[in-house]
């Protein structure tokens, strides 16, 4: 039996508070894997973080070996095998996620450097803090000794939202839907693509009108985060933590047969998307690695949407070039 070190940043925040307990209870790696949990916060949130650590103790989780609560990144990332980079400001009503870029960017350059210096060389990093794709690019660029393939950003919440909406529309269960893709940026320019998706092995495009897809489904997935902020007064948290679990679990244990998931990863030029940005592609995971699903037919409408998301990420990149 081995022990894995898992780091959560922003662990006293909304998402961190969900994630820490789910991970410590064994829901990420299974009951057989022991966990050293490292929780990172800013100094002002250390009291709250120590409260979270006390509650984790009080759960008496069998697979939780140690808890470290700290405001020191070098301590938090020492020997880290899996990092959930959540700590960052969330947006409020009326904001776009990109409005957070300059405020949050420095966090990810500092944490990239700490990962480079202290983490396990085979670390897997999931960036959740917004704007997630460009924050992941900043962290990756500041960790030159770690493979770029270790850095990913979260599109799984968008993927799960799209599954739920398609399932409701087709009177099916979310598990009946396969081969859905969210391309691009975790922003309103993301492209939820149903052209390859199936429901119980039938093509979605043969079951649902294109009018509903283009005018209801796509905008509603793109704007789901803002809709939740409007209703809750706070951004999504439990669903975000759940998606983070799904993302890393599939990365570690593999995706289901005959299906794929959406992950934002360093672009390798596939589908004509520029290298040097973190872009969401359809991926299949096996043996702890991901591979982009290749040779999907991209129609004219999809091509326009893929390019629009790419253009937005290139613009975001320009704004933080000094940190790369
Ligand atoms: P929150 O404000 O409740 O918690 C964020 C926590 O991060 C706070 O406790 C804060 O003290 C901490 N923090 C700030 N700077 C830090 C640093 N340098 N090091 C460590 N911790 C730091 O916010 P939340 O609701 O948990 O959301 C966190 C982030 O996740 C936001 O940027 C939000 O927009 C984003 N988010 C992304 C997705 C996604 O799908 N990618 C989904 C939901 C939320
Ligand atoms: C989401 O998609 O719910 C998060 O990115 C939070 C947000 O700002 O919308």
CSV table of C-alpha atoms and ligand atoms in Angstrom, one decimal:
chain,number,residue,atom,x,y,z
A,1,UNK,CA,0.0,0.0,0.0
A,2,UNK,CA,1.4,3.4,-0.9
A,3,UNK,CA,0.6,6.9,0.4
A,4,UNK,CA,-0.3,9.7,-2.0
A,5,UNK,CA,0.1,13.4,-1.2
A,6,UNK,CA,-2.8,15.5,-2.3
A,7,UNK,CA,-2.8,19.3,-2.2
A,8,UNK,CA,-5.8,21.5,-2.2
A,9,UNK,CA,-5.4,25.3,-2.5
A,10,UNK,CA,-8.1,27.6,-1.3
A,11,UNK,CA,-9.1,24.7,1.0
A,12,UNK,CA,-11.2,26.9,3.4
A,13,UNK,CA,-13.3,28.3,0.5
A,14,UNK,CA,-16.6,27.0,-0.8
A,15,UNK,CA,-15.2,24.4,-3.3
A,16,UNK,CA,-12.3,23.4,-1.0
A,17,UNK,CA,-14.7,22.7,1.8
A,18,UNK,CA,-16.5,20.1,-0.3
A,19,UNK,CA,-13.4,18.7,-2.0
A,20,UNK,CA,-11.3,18.1,1.1
A,21,UNK,CA,-13.9,15.8,2.7
A,22,UNK,CA,-14.6,13.9,-0.5
A,23,UNK,CA,-11.0,13.2,-1.1
A,24,UNK,CA,-10.1,12.4,2.5
A,25,UNK,CA,-13.0,9.9,2.6
A,26,UNK,CA,-11.4,7.9,-0.2
A,27,UNK,CA,-13.8,8.9,-3.0
A,28,UNK,CA,-10.9,9.9,-5.2
A,29,UNK,CA,-8.4,7.1,-5.0
A,30,UNK,CA,-10.4,4.4,-3.2
A,31,UNK,CA,-10.1,3.0,0.3
A,32,UNK,CA,-6.9,1.2,-0.3
A,33,UNK,CA,-4.8,4.3,-0.9
A,34,UNK,CA,-3.6,6.2,2.1
A,35,UNK,CA,-3.6,10.0,1.8
A,36,UNK,CA,-1.4,12.8,3.2
A,37,UNK,CA,-3.7,15.9,2.7
A,38,UNK,CA,-2.0,19.3,2.3
A,39,UNK,CA,-4.3,22.3,2.6
A,40,UNK,CA,-3.1,25.7,1.4
A,41,UNK,CA,-4.7,29.1,2.2
A,42,UNK,CA,-3.8,32.7,2.5
A,43,UNK,CA,-2.7,33.9,6.0
A,44,UNK,CA,-6.1,35.7,6.6
A,45,UNK,CA,-7.9,32.4,6.1
A,46,UNK,CA,-5.7,30.3,8.4
A,47,UNK,CA,-8.2,30.2,11.3
A,48,UNK,CA,-10.9,29.0,9.0
A,49,UNK,CA,-8.5,26.4,7.5
A,50,UNK,CA,-7.5,25.1,10.9
A,51,UNK,CA,-11.3,24.7,11.6
A,52,UNK,CA,-11.6,22.6,8.4
A,53,UNK,CA,-8.6,20.5,9.5
A,54,UNK,CA,-10.3,19.9,12.9
A,55,UNK,CA,-13.5,18.8,11.2
A,56,UNK,CA,-11.4,16.4,8.9
A,57,UNK,CA,-9.9,14.9,12.1
A,58,UNK,CA,-13.4,14.5,13.5
A,59,UNK,CA,-14.5,12.4,10.6
A,60,UNK,CA,-11.9,9.7,11.5
A,61,UNK,CA,-11.5,8.8,7.9
A,62,UNK,CA,-9.7,5.4,7.6
A,63,UNK,CA,-7.5,6.4,4.6
A,64,UNK,CA,-6.5,9.8,5.9
A,65,UNK,CA,-2.9,9.6,7.3
A,66,UNK,CA,-1.9,13.2,7.9
A,67,UNK,CA,-3.4,16.7,7.4
A,68,UNK,CA,-1.1,19.8,6.9
A,69,UNK,CA,-2.8,23.2,7.1
A,70,UNK,CA,-0.5,25.9,5.9
A,71,UNK,CA,-0.1,29.3,4.2
A,72,UNK,CA,3.3,28.3,2.8
A,73,UNK,CA,3.3,27.0,-0.7
A,74,UNK,CA,6.6,25.2,-0.3
A,75,UNK,CA,5.1,23.1,2.5
A,76,UNK,CA,1.9,22.6,0.6
A,77,UNK,CA,3.5,21.3,-2.6
A,78,UNK,CA,6.3,19.2,-1.0
A,79,UNK,CA,6.1,15.7,-2.6
A,80,UNK,CA,2.7,16.5,-4.1
A,81,UNK,CA,1.2,13.8,-6.3
A,82,UNK,CA,-2.1,15.4,-7.1
A,83,UNK,CA,-2.8,19.2,-6.9
A,84,UNK,CA,-6.2,20.8,-7.0
A,85,UNK,CA,-5.6,24.5,-7.6
A,86,UNK,CA,-8.8,26.0,-6.5
A,87,UNK,CA,-7.7,29.0,-4.4
A,88,UNK,CA,-8.6,32.2,-6.4
A,89,UNK,CA,-11.2,34.9,-6.4
A,90,UNK,CA,-14.6,33.8,-7.8
A,91,UNK,CA,-16.6,36.2,-10.0
A,92,UNK,CA,-19.7,37.9,-8.8
A,93,UNK,CA,-23.0,38.8,-10.7
A,94,UNK,CA,-22.5,40.7,-13.9
A,95,UNK,CA,-18.8,39.7,-14.3
A,96,UNK,CA,-17.1,37.5,-16.9
A,97,UNK,CA,-14.6,34.9,-15.7
A,98,UNK,CA,-11.9,36.7,-17.7
A,99,UNK,CA,-12.4,39.8,-15.5
A,100,UNK,CA,-10.6,37.8,-12.8
A,101,UNK,CA,-7.5,37.2,-15.0
A,102,UNK,CA,-5.2,39.9,-13.7
A,103,UNK,CA,-6.2,39.6,-10.1
A,104,UNK,CA,-5.7,35.8,-10.0
A,105,UNK,CA,-2.8,35.4,-12.4
A,106,UNK,CA,0.0,36.0,-9.8
A,107,UNK,CA,-1.4,33.2,-7.6
A,108,UNK,CA,-0.7,30.7,-10.4
A,109,UNK,CA,2.8,31.9,-11.3
A,110,UNK,CA,3.8,31.5,-7.6
A,111,UNK,CA,2.2,28.1,-7.3
A,112,UNK,CA,3.7,26.9,-10.6
A,113,UNK,CA,7.1,27.8,-9.2
A,114,UNK,CA,6.4,26.0,-6.0
A,115,UNK,CA,5.3,22.9,-7.9
A,116,UNK,CA,8.4,23.1,-10.0
A,117,UNK,CA,10.6,23.2,-6.9
A,118,UNK,CA,8.9,20.8,-4.5
A,119,UNK,CA,6.3,18.5,-6.1
A,120,UNK,CA,6.7,14.9,-7.3
A,121,UNK,CA,8.0,15.0,-11.0
A,122,UNK,CA,4.9,13.0,-12.1
A,123,UNK,CA,2.4,15.3,-10.4
A,124,UNK,CA,-1.1,15.6,-11.9
A,125,UNK,CA,-2.5,19.2,-11.6
A,126,UNK,CA,-6.1,20.3,-12.0
A,127,UNK,CA,-6.7,24.0,-12.2
A,128,UNK,CA,-10.2,25.0,-11.0
A,129,UNK,CA,-9.6,28.7,-10.1
A,130,UNK,CA,-10.9,31.0,-12.9
A,131,UNK,CA,-10.1,31.8,-15.6
A,132,UNK,CA,-9.0,28.2,-15.3
A,133,UNK,CA,-7.5,27.6,-18.8
A,134,UNK,CA,-5.2,30.6,-18.7
A,135,UNK,CA,-4.3,30.1,-15.0
A,136,UNK,CA,-3.3,26.5,-15.9
A,137,UNK,CA,-1.1,28.0,-18.7
A,138,UNK,CA,0.6,30.3,-16.2
A,139,UNK,CA,1.2,27.5,-13.7
A,140,UNK,CA,2.6,25.2,-16.4
A,141,UNK,CA,4.9,27.9,-17.8
A,142,UNK,CA,6.3,28.5,-14.3
A,143,UNK,CA,7.1,24.8,-13.8
A,144,UNK,CA,9.6,24.1,-16.6
A,145,UNK,CA,10.9,20.9,-14.9
A,146,UNK,CA,7.5,19.3,-14.9
A,147,UNK,CA,6.0,17.8,-18.1
A,148,UNK,CA,3.4,20.2,-19.6
A,149,UNK,CA,1.1,17.2,-19.8
A,150,UNK,CA,0.8,17.3,-16.0
A,151,UNK,CA,-1.2,20.6,-16.2
A,152,UNK,CA,-4.9,20.5,-17.0
A,153,UNK,CA,-7.9,22.8,-16.4
A,154,UNK,CA,-11.4,21.9,-15.5
A,155,UNK,CA,-14.1,21.6,-18.2
A,156,UNK,CA,-15.8,18.6,-16.6
A,157,UNK,CA,-18.4,20.8,-14.9
A,158,UNK,CA,-19.5,22.1,-18.4
A,159,UNK,CA,-19.4,18.5,-19.7
A,160,UNK,CA,-21.6,17.3,-16.8
A,161,UNK,CA,-24.0,20.2,-17.2
A,162,UNK,CA,-24.4,19.4,-20.9
A,163,UNK,CA,-25.0,15.7,-20.1
A,164,UNK,CA,-27.7,16.6,-17.6
A,165,UNK,CA,-29.5,18.9,-20.1
A,166,UNK,CA,-29.3,16.4,-23.0
A,167,UNK,CA,-30.6,13.6,-20.7
A,168,UNK,CA,-33.5,15.8,-19.6
A,169,UNK,CA,-34.4,16.7,-23.2
A,170,UNK,CA,-34.2,13.1,-24.5
A,171,UNK,CA,-35.8,11.5,-21.5
A,172,UNK,CA,-32.7,9.4,-21.0
A,173,UNK,CA,-30.2,9.0,-18.1
A,174,UNK,CA,-26.9,10.8,-18.1
A,175,UNK,CA,-25.1,7.5,-18.4
A,176,UNK,CA,-27.0,6.8,-21.7
A,177,UNK,CA,-25.2,9.7,-23.4
A,178,UNK,CA,-21.7,9.3,-24.9
A,179,UNK,CA,-19.2,11.1,-27.0
A,180,UNK,CA,-20.2,14.6,-26.1
A,181,UNK,CA,-17.5,17.3,-26.2
A,182,UNK,CA,-17.0,20.7,-24.7
A,183,UNK,CA,-14.3,22.4,-26.8
A,184,UNK,CA,-12.2,25.4,-25.9
A,185,UNK,CA,-12.3,27.8,-23.0
A,186,UNK,CA,-14.2,27.5,-19.7
A,187,UNK,CA,-16.1,30.7,-20.6
A,188,UNK,CA,-19.2,31.7,-22.5
A,189,UNK,CA,-17.2,31.0,-25.7
A,190,UNK,CA,-16.9,27.3,-24.9
A,191,UNK,CA,-18.5,25.1,-27.5
A,192,UNK,CA,-20.7,22.2,-26.4
A,193,UNK,CA,-20.6,19.9,-29.4
A,194,UNK,CA,-23.3,17.3,-29.9
A,195,UNK,CA,-22.5,16.3,-33.5
A,196,UNK,CA,-20.7,13.1,-32.4
A,197,UNK,CA,-22.8,12.4,-29.3
A,198,UNK,CA,-25.2,9.5,-29.0
A,199,UNK,CA,-28.1,8.7,-26.7
A,200,UNK,CA,-28.5,4.9,-26.3
A,201,UNK,CA,-26.4,4.6,-29.4
A,202,UNK,CA,-28.6,6.8,-31.5
A,203,UNK,CA,-27.1,10.0,-32.9
A,204,UNK,CA,-28.3,13.1,-30.9
A,205,UNK,CA,-28.7,15.1,-34.1
A,206,UNK,CA,-31.3,12.6,-35.3
A,207,UNK,CA,-33.3,13.0,-32.1
A,208,UNK,CA,-33.3,16.7,-31.4
A,209,UNK,CA,-33.8,19.7,-33.6
A,210,UNK,CA,-30.8,21.9,-34.5
A,211,UNK,CA,-32.9,24.9,-33.5
A,212,UNK,CA,-33.0,23.6,-29.9
A,213,UNK,CA,-29.3,22.7,-29.9
A,214,UNK,CA,-28.2,26.1,-31.2
A,215,UNK,CA,-30.7,28.4,-29.5
A,216,UNK,CA,-31.4,26.7,-26.2
A,217,UNK,CA,-28.9,24.0,-25.3
A,218,UNK,CA,-25.6,25.7,-26.3
A,219,UNK,CA,-26.4,29.1,-24.7
A,220,UNK,CA,-27.8,27.4,-21.6
A,221,UNK,CA,-24.6,25.3,-21.0
A,222,UNK,CA,-22.4,28.4,-21.7
A,223,UNK,CA,-24.3,30.5,-19.3
A,224,UNK,CA,-25.0,28.0,-16.5
A,225,UNK,CA,-22.3,29.3,-14.2
A,226,UNK,CA,-23.7,32.9,-14.4
A,227,UNK,CA,-27.3,31.6,-13.9
A,228,UNK,CA,-26.2,29.8,-10.7
A,229,UNK,CA,-24.4,33.0,-9.4
A,230,UNK,CA,-27.6,34.9,-10.1
A,231,UNK,CA,-29.7,32.5,-8.0
A,232,UNK,CA,-27.3,31.6,-5.2
A,233,UNK,CA,-25.5,34.9,-5.0
A,234,UNK,CA,-22.3,32.6,-5.0
A,235,UNK,CA,-20.7,30.6,-7.7
A,236,UNK,CA,-21.2,26.9,-8.1
A,237,UNK,CA,-19.4,24.9,-5.4
A,238,UNK,CA,-20.7,21.4,-4.8
A,239,UNK,CA,-21.1,20.7,-8.5
A,240,UNK,CA,-17.6,22.1,-9.1
A,241,UNK,CA,-16.1,19.9,-6.5
A,242,UNK,CA,-17.9,16.9,-7.9
A,243,UNK,CA,-16.6,17.7,-11.4
A,244,UNK,CA,-13.1,18.0,-10.1
A,245,UNK,CA,-13.4,14.5,-8.5
A,246,UNK,CA,-14.6,13.2,-11.9
A,247,UNK,CA,-11.8,14.8,-13.8
A,248,UNK,CA,-9.0,13.5,-11.7
A,249,UNK,CA,-10.5,10.1,-11.1
A,250,UNK,CA,-10.9,9.5,-14.9
A,251,UNK,CA,-7.4,10.8,-15.5
A,252,UNK,CA,-6.0,8.3,-12.9
A,253,UNK,CA,-8.2,5.3,-13.5
A,254,UNK,CA,-9.2,5.8,-17.2
A,255,UNK,CA,-12.3,6.7,-19.1
A,256,UNK,CA,-15.1,4.3,-19.7
A,257,UNK,CA,-15.0,2.1,-22.9
A,258,UNK,CA,-16.5,3.6,-26.0
A,259,UNK,CA,-16.7,7.1,-24.5
A,260,UNK,CA,-14.6,10.2,-24.0
A,261,UNK,CA,-14.6,13.2,-21.7
A,262,UNK,CA,-13.6,16.9,-22.0
A,263,UNK,CA,-10.4,18.1,-20.5
A,264,UNK,CA,-8.5,21.4,-21.0
A,265,UNK,CA,-5.0,20.4,-21.8
A,266,UNK,CA,-1.9,22.0,-23.6
A,267,UNK,CA,-2.9,22.1,-27.2
A,268,UNK,CA,-0.6,20.1,-29.5
A,269,UNK,CA,-2.0,21.6,-32.7
A,270,UNK,CA,-4.8,19.0,-33.1
A,271,UNK,CA,-7.8,20.3,-35.0
A,272,UNK,CA,-5.7,23.3,-36.1
A,273,UNK,CA,-5.8,24.8,-32.6
A,274,UNK,CA,-2.7,26.9,-31.8
A,275,UNK,CA,-0.1,25.4,-29.5
A,276,UNK,CA,0.7,27.5,-26.4
A,277,UNK,CA,-2.8,27.6,-24.9
A,278,UNK,CA,-4.7,25.3,-22.6
A,279,UNK,CA,-7.7,24.2,-24.7
A,280,UNK,CA,-10.5,21.7,-24.1
A,281,UNK,CA,-10.5,18.6,-26.4
A,282,UNK,CA,-12.3,15.3,-26.3
A,283,UNK,CA,-9.9,12.9,-24.6
A,284,UNK,CA,-9.6,9.3,-23.7
A,285,UNK,CA,-7.6,8.4,-20.5
A,286,UNK,CA,-5.7,5.2,-20.0
A,287,UNK,CA,-2.9,4.2,-17.6
A,288,UNK,CA,-2.8,7.7,-16.1
A,289,UNK,CA,-2.4,9.5,-19.4
A,290,UNK,CA,-4.8,11.3,-21.7
A,291,UNK,CA,-4.9,11.3,-25.5
A,292,UNK,CA,-6.9,13.6,-27.8
A,293,UNK,CA,-9.6,11.8,-29.8
A,294,UNK,CA,-8.4,12.4,-33.4
A,295,UNK,CA,-10.0,12.6,-36.8
A,296,UNK,CA,-13.5,13.7,-35.8
A,297,UNK,CA,-15.3,15.4,-38.6
A,298,UNK,CA,-15.7,19.1,-37.8
A,299,UNK,CA,-18.4,20.9,-39.8
A,300,UNK,CA,-18.5,24.6,-40.7
A,301,UNK,CA,-20.5,25.6,-37.6
A,302,UNK,CA,-18.3,23.7,-35.3
A,303,UNK,CA,-15.1,25.1,-36.9
A,304,UNK,CA,-16.3,28.7,-36.3
A,305,UNK,CA,-17.1,27.9,-32.7
A,306,UNK,CA,-13.7,26.1,-32.1
A,307,UNK,CA,-11.9,29.1,-33.6
A,308,UNK,CA,-13.8,31.6,-31.5
A,309,UNK,CA,-12.8,29.9,-28.3
A,310,UNK,CA,-9.2,29.7,-29.5
A,311,UNK,CA,-9.2,33.4,-30.3
A,312,UNK,CA,-10.4,34.2,-26.8
A,313,UNK,CA,-7.6,32.1,-25.2
A,314,UNK,CA,-5.0,33.8,-27.4
A,315,UNK,CA,-6.3,37.2,-26.2
A,316,UNK,CA,-6.2,36.0,-22.5
A,317,UNK,CA,-2.7,34.8,-23.1
A,318,UNK,CA,-1.6,38.2,-24.4
A,319,UNK,CA,-2.9,39.9,-21.2
A,320,UNK,CA,-0.6,37.7,-19.0
A,321,UNK,CA,2.4,37.2,-21.3
A,322,UNK,CA,4.7,38.8,-18.7
A,323,UNK,CA,4.0,35.8,-16.3
A,324,UNK,CA,4.8,33.1,-18.8
B,1,LIG,P1,-14.1,31.0,-2.4
B,1,LIG,O1,-13.9,32.5,-2.4
B,1,LIG,O2,-15.2,30.4,-1.6
B,1,LIG,O3,-12.7,30.3,-2.0
B,1,LIG,C1,-11.5,30.6,-2.6
B,1,LIG,C2,-10.5,30.4,-1.5
B,1,LIG,O4,-9.2,30.6,-2.1
B,1,LIG,C3,-10.6,31.4,-0.3
B,1,LIG,O5,-10.7,30.7,0.9
B,1,LIG,C4,-9.3,32.2,-0.4
B,1,LIG,O6,-8.8,32.6,0.9
B,1,LIG,C5,-8.4,31.2,-1.1
B,1,LIG,N1,-7.2,31.8,-1.7
B,1,LIG,C6,-7.1,32.9,-2.4
B,1,LIG,N2,-5.8,33.1,-2.8
B,1,LIG,C7,-5.1,32.1,-2.5
B,1,LIG,C8,-3.8,31.7,-2.6
B,1,LIG,N3,-2.9,32.5,-3.2
B,1,LIG,N4,-3.4,30.5,-2.1
B,1,LIG,C9,-4.3,29.7,-1.5
B,1,LIG,N5,-5.6,30.0,-1.3
B,1,LIG,C10,-6.0,31.2,-1.8
B,1,LIG,O7,-14.2,30.6,-4.0
B,1,LIG,P2,-14.8,29.2,-4.6
B,1,LIG,O8,-16.2,29.3,-4.8
B,1,LIG,O9,-14.2,28.1,-3.8
B,1,LIG,O10,-14.1,29.3,-6.0
B,1,LIG,C11,-12.7,29.1,-6.2
B,1,LIG,C12,-12.4,29.4,-7.6
B,1,LIG,O11,-12.9,28.4,-8.5
B,1,LIG,C13,-12.9,30.7,-8.2
B,1,LIG,O12,-12.0,31.3,-9.1
B,1,LIG,C14,-14.1,30.2,-9.0
B,1,LIG,O13,-14.5,31.2,-10.1
B,1,LIG,C15,-13.6,29.0,-9.6
B,1,LIG,N6,-14.5,28.0,-10.1
B,1,LIG,C16,-14.2,27.3,-11.3
B,1,LIG,C17,-15.0,26.4,-11.8
B,1,LIG,C18,-14.6,25.6,-13.1
B,1,LIG,O14,-15.5,24.9,-13.6
B,1,LIG,N7,-13.4,25.7,-13.5
B,1,LIG,C19,-16.2,26.1,-11.2
B,1,LIG,C20,-16.6,26.8,-10.0
B,1,LIG,C21,-15.7,27.7,-9.5
B,2,LIG,C1,-18.9,27.9,-13.1
B,2,LIG,O1,-18.9,27.5,-14.3
B,2,LIG,O2,-19.9,27.6,-12.4
B,2,LIG,C2,-17.7,28.5,-12.5
B,2,LIG,O3,-16.7,28.8,-13.4
B,2,LIG,C3,-18.1,29.7,-11.7
B,2,LIG,C4,-18.4,30.9,-12.6
B,2,LIG,O4,-17.9,32.0,-12.4
B,2,LIG,O5,-19.3,30.7,-13.4
